Coordinates of C-alpha atoms in Angstrom, one line a residue:
Chain A
M1 CA 66.2 24.1 3.4
L2 CA 64.1 26.7 1.6
K3 CA 65.6 25.5 -1.7
R4 CA 64.6 21.9 -0.9
I5 CA 61.0 23.0 0.0
L6 CA 60.8 24.9 -3.2
R7 CA 62.1 22.1 -5.2
T8 CA 59.7 19.6 -3.6
S9 CA 56.7 21.8 -4.2
A10 CA 57.7 22.3 -7.8
V11 CA 57.9 18.5 -8.3
V12 CA 54.5 18.1 -6.6
A13 CA 53.0 20.9 -8.8
V14 CA 54.4 19.3 -11.9
A15 CA 53.1 15.9 -10.9
A16 CA 49.7 17.3 -10.1
T17 CA 49.5 19.1 -13.4
A18 CA 50.5 16.0 -15.2
G19 CA 47.9 14.0 -13.3
L20 CA 45.2 16.5 -14.1
T21 CA 46.2 16.5 -17.8
A22 CA 46.1 12.7 -17.9
S23 CA 42.7 12.4 -16.3
A24 CA 41.3 15.1 -18.6
A25 CA 42.7 13.2 -21.6
L26 CA 40.6 10.2 -20.6
A27 CA 37.3 12.1 -20.3
A28 CA 35.6 13.1 -23.6
K29 CA 35.7 16.8 -24.0
V30 CA 32.4 18.3 -25.2
A31 CA 31.6 22.0 -25.7
V32 CA 28.1 23.4 -25.6
I33 CA 28.0 26.8 -27.4
T34 CA 24.9 29.1 -27.4
P35 CA 24.1 32.8 -27.5
Y36 CA 20.9 32.2 -25.7
L37 CA 21.8 30.6 -22.3
A38 CA 19.7 33.3 -20.5
Q39 CA 16.5 32.0 -22.0
P40 CA 14.5 29.5 -19.9
G41 CA 14.1 26.9 -22.7
T42 CA 17.9 26.8 -23.3
Q43 CA 18.7 26.5 -19.6
F44 CA 16.5 23.4 -19.5
Y45 CA 18.2 21.8 -22.5
V46 CA 21.6 22.5 -21.0
E47 CA 20.8 21.2 -17.6
A48 CA 19.5 18.0 -19.0
F49 CA 22.5 17.7 -21.3
Q50 CA 24.8 18.2 -18.3
G51 CA 22.9 15.6 -16.3
V52 CA 23.6 12.9 -18.9
A53 CA 27.1 14.1 -19.5
A54 CA 27.9 13.8 -15.8
E55 CA 26.7 10.1 -15.9
K56 CA 29.0 9.5 -18.8
G57 CA 31.9 11.3 -17.1
W58 CA 32.4 13.9 -19.9
D59 CA 34.2 17.1 -19.4
V60 CA 31.6 19.6 -20.5
N61 CA 32.4 23.3 -21.3
V62 CA 29.2 25.4 -21.6
I63 CA 29.9 28.7 -23.4
D64 CA 27.4 31.5 -23.5
T65 CA 28.2 34.3 -26.0
Q66 CA 25.3 36.4 -24.8
G67 CA 23.4 37.1 -28.0
D68 CA 26.6 37.4 -30.1
V69 CA 26.2 35.0 -33.0
A70 CA 29.6 35.8 -34.6
A71 CA 31.2 35.0 -31.2
V72 CA 29.7 31.5 -31.6
I73 CA 31.8 31.0 -34.7
S74 CA 34.9 32.3 -32.8
R75 CA 34.2 29.9 -29.9
I76 CA 33.7 27.0 -32.3
E77 CA 37.1 27.8 -33.8
D78 CA 38.6 27.9 -30.3
M79 CA 37.1 24.5 -29.5
V80 CA 38.4 23.1 -32.8
T81 CA 41.8 24.4 -31.8
Q82 CA 41.4 22.6 -28.5
N83 CA 40.5 19.4 -30.5
V84 CA 37.4 18.7 -28.4
D85 CA 35.6 15.4 -29.1
A86 CA 32.2 17.0 -29.9
I87 CA 30.5 20.3 -30.2
V88 CA 26.8 21.1 -29.5
I89 CA 25.2 24.3 -30.7
N90 CA 21.9 26.0 -29.9
V91 CA 21.7 28.6 -32.6
D92 CA 20.6 28.9 -36.3
P93 CA 23.2 26.7 -38.0
A94 CA 23.0 28.8 -41.2
Q95 CA 24.4 31.8 -39.3
V96 CA 27.4 29.9 -38.0
E97 CA 28.3 27.9 -41.1
A98 CA 31.8 29.4 -41.2
G99 CA 32.4 27.7 -37.8
L100 CA 30.7 24.5 -38.8
Q101 CA 32.9 24.2 -41.8
V102 CA 36.1 24.6 -39.6
A103 CA 34.8 21.8 -37.4
A104 CA 33.9 19.6 -40.4
D105 CA 37.4 20.1 -41.8
A106 CA 38.9 19.0 -38.5
G107 CA 36.6 16.0 -38.3
I108 CA 34.9 17.2 -35.1
P109 CA 31.2 16.2 -35.0
V110 CA 28.7 19.1 -34.3
F111 CA 25.2 18.5 -33.0
G112 CA 22.2 20.8 -33.0
M113 CA 20.2 21.1 -29.8
D114 CA 17.0 22.6 -31.2
A115 CA 19.1 24.5 -33.7
G116 CA 17.7 23.8 -37.2
A117 CA 18.7 21.3 -39.8
N118 CA 21.9 21.7 -41.6
P119 CA 24.1 19.3 -43.7
L120 CA 27.1 20.2 -41.5
L121 CA 25.3 18.9 -38.4
V122 CA 25.4 15.2 -37.4
T123 CA 21.8 15.6 -36.3
N124 CA 19.5 18.3 -34.9
V125 CA 17.5 17.2 -31.9
T126 CA 14.2 19.0 -31.7
S127 CA 10.4 18.7 -31.4
N128 CA 8.3 17.7 -34.4
G129 CA 6.1 20.6 -35.5
Y130 CA 3.9 18.3 -37.6
Q131 CA 3.3 16.2 -34.5
M132 CA 2.4 19.1 -32.3
A133 CA -0.1 20.4 -34.7
A134 CA -1.6 16.9 -35.2
E135 CA -2.1 16.7 -31.4
T136 CA -4.1 19.9 -31.1
S137 CA -6.0 19.7 -34.4
S138 CA -7.2 16.2 -33.7
Y139 CA -8.1 17.3 -30.2
V140 CA -10.2 20.1 -31.7
A141 CA -11.8 17.7 -34.2
D142 CA -12.7 15.2 -31.5
R143 CA -14.1 17.8 -29.1
I144 CA -16.4 19.3 -31.7
E145 CA -17.4 15.8 -32.8
G146 CA -16.3 16.4 -36.4
K147 CA -18.6 19.3 -37.2
G148 CA -18.7 23.1 -37.1
N149 CA -16.8 26.2 -38.0
V150 CA -13.2 26.5 -37.0
V151 CA -11.1 29.7 -37.0
M152 CA -7.3 29.1 -37.6
F153 CA -4.5 31.4 -36.5
I154 CA -1.4 30.7 -38.6
F155 CA 1.9 32.3 -39.4
D156 CA 3.2 31.0 -42.7
A157 CA 6.2 33.4 -42.9
F158 CA 8.0 31.5 -40.1
P159 CA 8.8 27.9 -41.3
P160 CA 8.6 26.2 -37.9
V161 CA 5.1 27.6 -37.5
Q162 CA 4.1 27.2 -41.1
V163 CA 4.3 23.4 -40.8
R164 CA 1.8 23.4 -38.0
G165 CA -0.8 25.1 -40.2
V166 CA -0.3 22.5 -42.9
I167 CA -1.2 19.7 -40.6
A168 CA -4.2 21.4 -39.0
R169 CA -5.6 22.1 -42.5
A170 CA -5.2 18.5 -43.5
V171 CA -6.8 17.2 -40.3
F172 CA -9.8 19.6 -40.5
G173 CA -10.1 19.0 -44.3
N174 CA -10.5 15.3 -43.5
Y175 CA -13.9 15.9 -41.8
P176 CA -16.6 16.7 -44.3
D177 CA -18.6 18.7 -41.7
I178 CA -15.8 20.9 -40.5
T179 CA -15.5 24.2 -42.2
I180 CA -12.5 26.4 -41.9
L181 CA -14.2 29.8 -41.3
D182 CA -11.1 31.9 -41.5
Q183 CA -7.3 31.6 -41.6
V184 CA -5.9 34.6 -39.8
T185 CA -2.2 35.7 -39.8
P186 CA -2.0 38.1 -36.8
D187 CA 0.5 41.0 -36.6
V188 CA 3.1 39.7 -34.2
S189 CA 5.1 42.9 -33.7
D190 CA 3.5 43.5 -30.3
G191 CA 3.8 39.8 -29.3
G192 CA 0.7 38.6 -31.1
I193 CA -1.9 38.7 -28.3
A194 CA -3.4 42.1 -28.9
D195 CA -3.8 41.9 -32.7
S196 CA -5.2 38.3 -32.5
R197 CA -7.7 39.6 -30.0
A198 CA -8.7 42.4 -32.4
K199 CA -9.0 40.0 -35.3
M200 CA -11.1 37.6 -33.2
E201 CA -13.4 40.4 -32.1
A202 CA -14.1 41.2 -35.7
I203 CA -14.8 37.5 -36.5
L204 CA -17.1 37.2 -33.5
A205 CA -19.0 40.3 -34.6
A206 CA -19.4 38.9 -38.1
N207 CA -20.7 35.6 -36.7
P208 CA -23.1 36.6 -33.9
E209 CA -25.3 33.5 -33.6
P210 CA -24.3 31.2 -30.7
G211 CA -22.7 28.0 -32.0
S212 CA -21.6 29.6 -35.3
I213 CA -18.0 29.3 -34.2
A214 CA -17.2 25.8 -32.8
A215 CA -13.4 26.2 -32.2
V216 CA -10.3 28.3 -32.5
W217 CA -7.1 26.5 -33.5
A218 CA -4.0 28.6 -33.0
A219 CA -0.5 27.6 -34.3
W220 CA 1.0 29.0 -31.1
D221 CA -0.2 30.2 -27.7
Q222 CA -0.4 34.0 -28.1
P223 CA -3.2 34.0 -30.7
A224 CA -5.1 31.5 -28.6
L225 CA -4.8 33.8 -25.6
G226 CA -5.9 36.8 -27.7
A227 CA -8.9 34.8 -29.0
L228 CA -9.8 33.8 -25.4
Q229 CA -9.8 37.4 -24.3
A230 CA -12.1 38.4 -27.2
I231 CA -14.5 35.6 -26.5
E232 CA -14.7 36.4 -22.8
D233 CA -15.1 40.1 -23.5
A234 CA -17.9 39.4 -25.9
G235 CA -19.7 37.5 -23.2
R236 CA -19.6 34.3 -25.3
S237 CA -17.5 32.1 -23.1
D238 CA -20.6 29.8 -22.4
E239 CA -21.0 28.8 -26.0
G240 CA -18.5 26.1 -25.7
I241 CA -16.0 27.4 -28.2
V242 CA -12.9 25.2 -27.9
I243 CA -9.5 27.0 -28.1
T244 CA -6.1 25.3 -28.5
G245 CA -2.6 26.7 -28.7
I246 CA 0.9 25.2 -29.1
D247 CA 4.0 25.7 -26.8
A248 CA 2.2 25.5 -23.5
N249 CA 3.8 28.8 -22.2
P250 CA 3.0 29.6 -18.5
Q251 CA 0.2 32.0 -19.3
A252 CA -1.5 29.4 -21.5
R253 CA -1.0 26.7 -18.8
D254 CA -2.8 29.1 -16.3
E255 CA -5.7 29.5 -18.6
I256 CA -6.0 25.8 -19.4
A257 CA -5.8 25.0 -15.7
K258 CA -8.9 27.2 -15.1
G259 CA -11.0 24.8 -17.2
G260 CA -12.4 27.5 -19.5
N261 CA -12.5 27.8 -23.3
F262 CA -8.7 27.4 -23.7
E263 CA -8.6 23.7 -23.4
A264 CA -5.3 22.4 -24.8
S265 CA -1.8 23.2 -25.8
V266 CA 1.3 21.1 -26.5
A267 CA 4.5 21.3 -24.5
Q268 CA 7.9 20.7 -25.9
D269 CA 10.1 18.5 -23.8
F270 CA 13.1 20.7 -23.2
H271 CA 14.7 18.3 -20.8
G272 CA 14.1 15.5 -23.3
I273 CA 15.8 17.5 -26.1
G274 CA 18.9 18.1 -23.9
A275 CA 19.1 14.5 -22.8
A276 CA 18.5 13.1 -26.4
T277 CA 21.2 15.4 -27.7
A278 CA 23.6 14.0 -25.1
E279 CA 22.6 10.5 -26.1
A280 CA 23.2 11.3 -29.8
V281 CA 26.7 12.6 -28.8
A282 CA 27.3 9.4 -26.9
R283 CA 26.4 7.3 -29.9
V284 CA 28.8 9.1 -32.2
L285 CA 31.6 9.0 -29.6
G286 CA 30.9 5.3 -29.3
G287 CA 31.5 4.9 -33.0
D288 CA 27.9 4.8 -34.3
T289 CA 26.8 6.8 -37.3
I290 CA 23.5 8.7 -37.1
K291 CA 21.4 8.6 -40.2
Q292 CA 18.6 11.0 -39.2
R293 CA 19.5 14.6 -40.0
V294 CA 16.8 15.5 -37.5
T295 CA 16.1 13.6 -34.2
Y296 CA 12.6 14.2 -32.9
V297 CA 11.8 14.2 -29.2
P298 CA 8.1 13.4 -28.3
T299 CA 5.9 16.3 -27.2
K300 CA 3.1 16.3 -24.6
L301 CA -0.5 17.4 -24.9
I302 CA -1.4 19.7 -22.0
T303 CA -5.0 19.8 -20.9
V304 CA -6.7 20.7 -17.6
A305 CA -5.6 17.2 -16.3
N306 CA -1.9 18.1 -16.4
A307 CA -1.6 21.9 -16.9
T308 CA -0.2 22.5 -13.4
E309 CA 2.4 19.8 -13.5
Chain B
M1 CA 64.4 55.9 -16.9
R2 CA 63.2 55.1 -13.3
A3 CA 61.0 52.1 -12.6
L4 CA 57.8 54.1 -12.2
P5 CA 57.7 55.8 -15.6
I6 CA 58.5 52.4 -17.2
L7 CA 55.7 50.8 -15.4
R8 CA 53.3 53.6 -16.4
R9 CA 54.2 53.5 -20.1
F10 CA 54.8 49.8 -20.5
G11 CA 52.7 48.3 -17.7
T12 CA 49.9 47.3 -20.1
L13 CA 52.4 45.9 -22.6
I14 CA 54.0 43.9 -19.9
G15 CA 50.6 42.8 -18.8
F16 CA 49.8 41.6 -22.3
A17 CA 53.1 39.8 -22.5
L18 CA 52.3 38.1 -19.1
I19 CA 48.8 37.1 -20.4
V20 CA 50.3 35.6 -23.5
A21 CA 53.0 33.8 -21.5
F22 CA 50.5 32.4 -19.1
L23 CA 48.2 31.1 -21.9
W24 CA 51.2 29.7 -23.7
W25 CA 52.2 27.8 -20.5
R26 CA 48.7 26.5 -19.9
L27 CA 48.0 25.7 -23.5
P28 CA 51.4 24.5 -24.7
D29 CA 50.2 22.8 -27.9
T30 CA 47.4 25.0 -29.1
F31 CA 47.9 28.6 -28.2
M32 CA 51.1 29.8 -29.7
T33 CA 50.4 28.4 -33.2
A34 CA 50.1 30.3 -36.4
R35 CA 46.7 28.8 -36.9
N36 CA 45.4 30.0 -33.5
W37 CA 46.8 33.5 -34.0
L38 CA 45.2 33.8 -37.4
N39 CA 42.0 32.7 -35.8
I40 CA 42.4 35.4 -33.2
T41 CA 43.0 38.1 -35.8
Q42 CA 39.9 36.9 -37.7
Q43 CA 37.8 36.8 -34.5
L44 CA 38.9 40.4 -33.7
S45 CA 38.6 41.9 -37.1
M46 CA 35.2 43.5 -36.5
L47 CA 36.2 44.9 -33.1
T48 CA 39.5 46.2 -34.5
V49 CA 37.7 48.1 -37.2
V50 CA 35.2 49.7 -34.8
A51 CA 37.9 50.5 -32.3
A52 CA 40.2 52.1 -34.9
G53 CA 37.3 54.3 -35.9
M54 CA 36.5 55.0 -32.3
T55 CA 40.1 56.1 -31.7
V56 CA 39.6 58.9 -34.3
V57 CA 36.9 60.6 -32.2
M58 CA 38.5 59.8 -28.9
V59 CA 41.6 61.7 -30.0
M60 CA 39.4 64.8 -29.8
N61 CA 38.2 63.7 -26.3
D62 CA 34.8 62.8 -27.8
F63 CA 33.4 59.4 -28.2
D64 CA 30.6 57.6 -30.1
L65 CA 28.1 55.3 -28.4
S66 CA 26.2 54.7 -31.7
V67 CA 28.9 52.5 -33.4
G68 CA 27.3 49.2 -32.4
S69 CA 23.8 50.2 -33.6
M70 CA 25.4 51.6 -36.8
A71 CA 27.1 48.2 -37.4
S72 CA 23.8 46.4 -37.0
L73 CA 22.1 48.9 -39.3
A74 CA 24.7 48.6 -42.0
G75 CA 24.4 44.8 -42.0
I76 CA 20.6 45.1 -42.2
V77 CA 20.7 47.7 -45.0
A78 CA 23.0 45.5 -47.1
A79 CA 21.0 42.4 -46.4
M80 CA 17.7 44.1 -47.4
L81 CA 19.3 45.3 -50.6
F82 CA 20.5 41.8 -51.3
S83 CA 16.9 40.5 -50.8
L84 CA 15.7 43.1 -53.3
G85 CA 18.2 41.7 -55.8
Y86 CA 20.8 44.4 -55.8
P87 CA 24.4 43.3 -56.6
I88 CA 26.9 43.0 -53.8
W89 CA 28.9 46.1 -54.7
A90 CA 25.8 48.3 -54.7
A91 CA 24.4 46.9 -51.4
V92 CA 27.8 47.2 -49.7
G93 CA 28.2 50.7 -51.1
V94 CA 24.9 51.9 -49.8
A95 CA 25.5 50.4 -46.4
L96 CA 28.8 52.2 -46.2
L97 CA 27.2 55.4 -47.3
A98 CA 24.6 54.9 -44.5
G99 CA 27.5 54.7 -42.1
L100 CA 29.1 57.8 -43.4
A101 CA 25.8 59.7 -43.2
G102 CA 25.0 58.5 -39.7
G103 CA 28.5 59.5 -38.6
L104 CA 28.1 62.9 -40.2
F105 CA 24.8 63.4 -38.4
N106 CA 26.6 62.6 -35.1
G107 CA 29.2 65.2 -36.2
V108 CA 26.6 67.8 -36.8
L109 CA 25.0 67.2 -33.4
V110 CA 28.3 67.4 -31.5
G111 CA 30.3 69.8 -33.6
V112 CA 27.7 72.2 -35.0
I113 CA 24.9 72.1 -32.5
G114 CA 27.2 71.5 -29.6
I115 CA 25.5 68.6 -27.8
L116 CA 27.7 66.6 -25.5
P117 CA 28.9 63.5 -27.4
F118 CA 27.5 61.2 -24.7
V119 CA 24.0 62.6 -25.1
A120 CA 24.1 63.0 -28.9
T121 CA 25.4 59.6 -29.6
L122 CA 23.2 57.9 -27.0
A123 CA 20.2 59.4 -28.9
T124 CA 21.5 58.3 -32.3
M125 CA 22.4 54.9 -30.9
T126 CA 18.6 54.4 -30.2
M127 CA 17.7 55.9 -33.5
F128 CA 20.0 53.7 -35.6
S129 CA 18.9 50.7 -33.6
G130 CA 15.2 51.6 -34.3
A131 CA 16.0 52.1 -37.9
A132 CA 17.6 48.6 -38.1
F133 CA 14.4 47.1 -36.6
I134 CA 12.2 49.1 -39.0
V135 CA 14.2 48.2 -42.1
S136 CA 14.3 44.5 -41.2
G137 CA 10.9 44.2 -39.6
G138 CA 12.7 42.9 -36.6
K139 CA 13.7 39.7 -38.3
T140 CA 17.0 38.0 -38.9
I141 CA 17.7 38.1 -42.7
S142 CA 19.5 35.0 -43.6
G143 CA 19.5 32.0 -46.0
R144 CA 19.3 32.2 -49.8
V145 CA 18.8 36.0 -50.0
I146 CA 22.4 36.5 -48.8
P147 CA 24.6 36.0 -51.9
E148 CA 27.0 33.1 -51.4
A149 CA 30.0 35.3 -52.4
F150 CA 29.2 37.7 -49.6
G151 CA 29.2 34.9 -47.0
N152 CA 32.3 33.3 -48.5
F153 CA 34.3 36.5 -48.2
A154 CA 34.6 35.9 -44.5
R155 CA 35.6 32.3 -44.9
Q156 CA 38.3 32.8 -47.4
G157 CA 41.7 34.3 -47.4
L158 CA 45.0 34.8 -49.1
E159 CA 47.1 31.7 -49.1
I160 CA 50.7 32.5 -48.2
G161 CA 52.7 29.3 -48.1
P162 CA 51.3 26.9 -45.6
V163 CA 48.9 29.4 -44.0
T164 CA 45.8 31.2 -45.1
V165 CA 45.5 34.8 -44.0
P166 CA 41.7 35.4 -43.5
N167 CA 40.2 38.2 -45.6
L168 CA 38.6 39.7 -42.5
S169 CA 42.1 40.0 -40.9
M170 CA 43.5 41.7 -43.9
V171 CA 40.6 44.3 -44.0
A172 CA 41.2 45.0 -40.3
V173 CA 45.0 45.5 -40.9
A174 CA 44.2 47.8 -43.8
V175 CA 41.8 49.9 -41.7
V176 CA 44.4 50.2 -38.9
A177 CA 47.0 51.2 -41.4
L178 CA 44.8 53.9 -42.9
V179 CA 43.9 55.3 -39.5
W180 CA 47.5 55.2 -38.4
V181 CA 48.6 57.3 -41.5
L182 CA 45.7 59.7 -40.9
L183 CA 46.4 60.3 -37.2
E184 CA 50.1 60.0 -37.1
Q185 CA 51.4 61.2 -40.5
T186 CA 49.1 64.0 -41.6
T187 CA 48.4 67.6 -40.5
F188 CA 44.8 66.5 -40.1
G189 CA 45.8 64.0 -37.4
R190 CA 48.1 66.4 -35.6
R191 CA 45.3 69.0 -35.5
L192 CA 42.9 66.4 -34.1
Y193 CA 45.3 65.8 -31.3
A194 CA 45.5 69.5 -30.8
I195 CA 41.8 69.7 -30.4
G196 CA 41.9 66.9 -27.9
G197 CA 44.7 68.6 -26.0
N198 CA 43.1 71.9 -25.7
L199 CA 39.9 72.7 -27.7
E200 CA 40.1 76.5 -27.0
A201 CA 43.7 76.8 -28.0
A202 CA 43.2 74.8 -31.1
H203 CA 40.2 77.0 -32.1
L204 CA 42.1 80.2 -31.4
S205 CA 45.1 79.0 -33.4
G206 CA 42.8 78.6 -36.4
V207 CA 42.0 74.9 -36.5
P208 CA 38.5 74.6 -38.1
V209 CA 37.2 72.6 -35.1
R210 CA 33.7 72.2 -36.5
R211 CA 34.8 70.8 -39.8
F212 CA 37.2 68.5 -38.1
K213 CA 34.5 67.1 -35.9
L214 CA 32.2 66.5 -38.9
I215 CA 35.0 64.6 -40.6
A216 CA 36.1 62.6 -37.6
F217 CA 32.6 61.4 -36.7
S218 CA 31.9 60.6 -40.3
L219 CA 35.0 58.3 -40.3
T220 CA 33.9 56.7 -37.1
G221 CA 30.4 56.0 -38.6
L222 CA 32.0 54.7 -41.8
S223 CA 34.2 52.3 -39.9
A224 CA 31.3 51.1 -37.8
A225 CA 29.3 50.3 -41.0
L226 CA 32.3 48.5 -42.4
A227 CA 32.6 46.4 -39.2
G228 CA 28.8 45.7 -39.5
L229 CA 29.4 44.4 -43.0
L230 CA 32.3 42.2 -41.9
Y231 CA 30.0 40.8 -39.1
A232 CA 27.2 40.2 -41.6
S233 CA 29.6 38.4 -43.9
R234 CA 30.9 36.2 -41.1
V235 CA 27.5 35.1 -40.0
A236 CA 26.1 35.2 -43.6
S237 CA 23.1 37.0 -42.2
A238 CA 22.0 40.2 -40.6
N239 CA 20.1 40.8 -37.4
P240 CA 19.0 44.2 -36.1
T241 CA 21.0 43.8 -32.8
Q242 CA 24.0 41.9 -33.9
G243 CA 26.5 44.7 -33.6
S244 CA 25.5 45.9 -30.2
G245 CA 28.3 44.1 -28.4
L246 CA 31.0 46.0 -30.3
M247 CA 30.5 49.5 -28.7
L248 CA 31.6 48.8 -25.1
N249 CA 34.5 46.6 -26.2
A250 CA 35.7 49.2 -28.6
I251 CA 35.7 51.9 -25.9
A252 CA 37.4 49.5 -23.5
A253 CA 40.1 48.7 -26.1
V254 CA 40.8 52.4 -26.7
F255 CA 41.0 53.0 -22.9
L256 CA 43.4 50.1 -22.5
G257 CA 45.5 51.6 -25.3
M258 CA 45.5 55.0 -23.7
T259 CA 47.3 53.6 -20.6
M260 CA 50.3 53.1 -22.8
S261 CA 50.8 56.6 -24.3
E262 CA 52.9 59.3 -22.7
E263 CA 50.2 61.9 -22.3
G264 CA 47.4 59.4 -22.0
E265 CA 46.0 60.2 -25.4
P266 CA 44.6 57.5 -27.7
R267 CA 47.0 56.0 -30.3
V268 CA 45.7 53.6 -32.9
L269 CA 48.4 51.0 -32.5
A270 CA 47.9 51.1 -28.8
T271 CA 44.2 50.6 -29.4
V272 CA 45.1 47.5 -31.4
L273 CA 47.0 46.2 -28.4
G274 CA 43.9 46.9 -26.3
V275 CA 41.8 44.9 -28.8
L276 CA 44.3 42.1 -28.7
I277 CA 44.2 41.9 -24.9
L278 CA 40.4 41.5 -25.0
G279 CA 40.5 39.0 -27.8
V280 CA 43.4 36.9 -26.6
L281 CA 41.7 36.6 -23.2
D282 CA 38.5 35.4 -24.9
N283 CA 40.3 32.9 -27.1
G284 CA 42.7 31.6 -24.4
L285 CA 40.3 31.4 -21.5
T286 CA 37.7 29.7 -23.7
Q287 CA 40.4 27.1 -24.6
M288 CA 41.1 26.7 -20.9
N289 CA 37.4 26.0 -20.2
V290 CA 37.0 29.0 -18.0
D291 CA 33.4 29.9 -17.4
S292 CA 32.1 32.6 -19.8
Y293 CA 30.9 34.7 -16.9
V294 CA 34.1 34.4 -14.9
R295 CA 35.8 35.5 -18.1
Q296 CA 33.8 38.7 -18.2
I297 CA 34.8 39.6 -14.6
L298 CA 38.4 38.9 -15.4
V299 CA 38.3 41.2 -18.5
G300 CA 36.7 44.0 -16.4
S301 CA 39.3 43.6 -13.7
I302 CA 42.2 43.7 -16.2
I303 CA 40.9 47.0 -17.6
L304 CA 40.6 48.4 -14.1
V305 CA 44.1 47.2 -13.1
A306 CA 45.6 48.7 -16.3
V307 CA 43.9 52.0 -15.9
S308 CA 44.7 52.2 -12.1
V309 CA 48.4 51.5 -12.6
S310 CA 48.5 54.2 -15.2
A311 CA 46.6 56.7 -13.1
L312 CA 48.5 55.9 -9.9
S313 CA 51.9 56.2 -11.5
R314 CA 50.9 59.5 -13.1
S315 CA 49.6 61.0 -9.9
R316 CA 52.7 59.8 -8.1
R317 CA 54.8 61.7 -10.7
S318 CA 53.0 64.9 -10.4

């Protein structure tokens, strides 16, 4: 009797395992590998990616190596061993090229989710830095009606931020009556707010007449916040100095919502990036080829009208 | 031999065999292949080097918390020298010297001044980490400044017939072999075990304890720096925190290994088995789609089970 039960359950177990294996073989296997899952932006990407993946019925394996970049290479190797259908990474591709090469040799497509462009990636899905800077610099130019002195906060040492400065200079340069008063590169070792504030205090002191500074354009939010603090502390918040940032971090959104000098920033669409990455994977799994090495997801201008959304 | 001593000495080994058997069963096509095992050895090369170095100080009942920071620092030092245009041999040489010097400093603190290793190496861990941040300016050094040959080292290997044995794996094996010879085949090694067994007795019998601690910590620092260079080569870049994950895993590997020796002292080949347990679990459970966080809990539990079995069977015996 006992033997028979054992035998039956063994058969059932084998059948169940076989059934599981069969159903798993039908669903596309996709691995998402990142060292940064604990960061809010990354979580948004991954959630949106999983949302689309669930609709498509994919079997998604999200792997967090908790800051360990070499482990990303190891996990890519493991996923290649498992012969997954596609791999998505959210890490600087130049640092995991050893793994990307293994995947390329095995013919497994790898996608970047806000990772950086690399010839070994099918495509990298991200926001367009040129576009974000165009949004805020044209906002500034429009608000000051094409004339006045503008202070720029830039950071050319970091390529994704450098491109923003290029566009803002071009936009301001296109208005004959806009003068770029100063281009400041703040010290970012303490996060960027404190030093930007100190630099802005010096600029305010050098330009004491009301109206002598029409706007502050910052390539990201921290210098904009620092400039705002300097302007408020100097008692010059009623001069109508327009401040813009980029990234729309929570602190920036709070300030924009107050309706003060900090008027606009640009939000990256993290959900959009995750969903667009999944769509790119779907296209390739469906047999398409993707020509764009970088796939841009539209960004959104944040003003007092939508800062609290 | 009765059952209990067998369980005590070989429990961890049996556990490892069970893990391998389980993964082989669940991953019949992909786990037990030459390719996957070569991958595993490559993935584990950095941890193996750090853990082998850690074994040297743990033989004396000391340990070194600064190895992860030293690994990061060594990678950063080499990368900075690359960016200044120094050739690979010079940058690698200076980075290894930094490891040796940092280890010697630990040795002075523990062996000469007499600070508890936990406190001394906790302090140097923060110091080395701070130094890595200062040297790098907090940035990741990558891209064109890293010589292609340096990054390629981690991607290439020795072709033996149909398989390619990765360079990283060969370095790890060489380090283990050196540490094995040092600990098991030399008077130096036997005296280190004597210090670990009874510091006072070793001292009274004329073992120059101070000098031994200086040498042992220097070797641990050197191996940490080497591991940092292997890491930097694998990711073709250097980041001031990239080695930080190595320290706890190295200590865990040595502890796992210690459950297998008769007197509970660290043996370098047992350490390698400890490293393999950690790495095989990472590799196999990833392939089985087990959640990364569940994997961490499992790894911690396995360490606890191994050490408990060893401790229980020993207390039962006495």
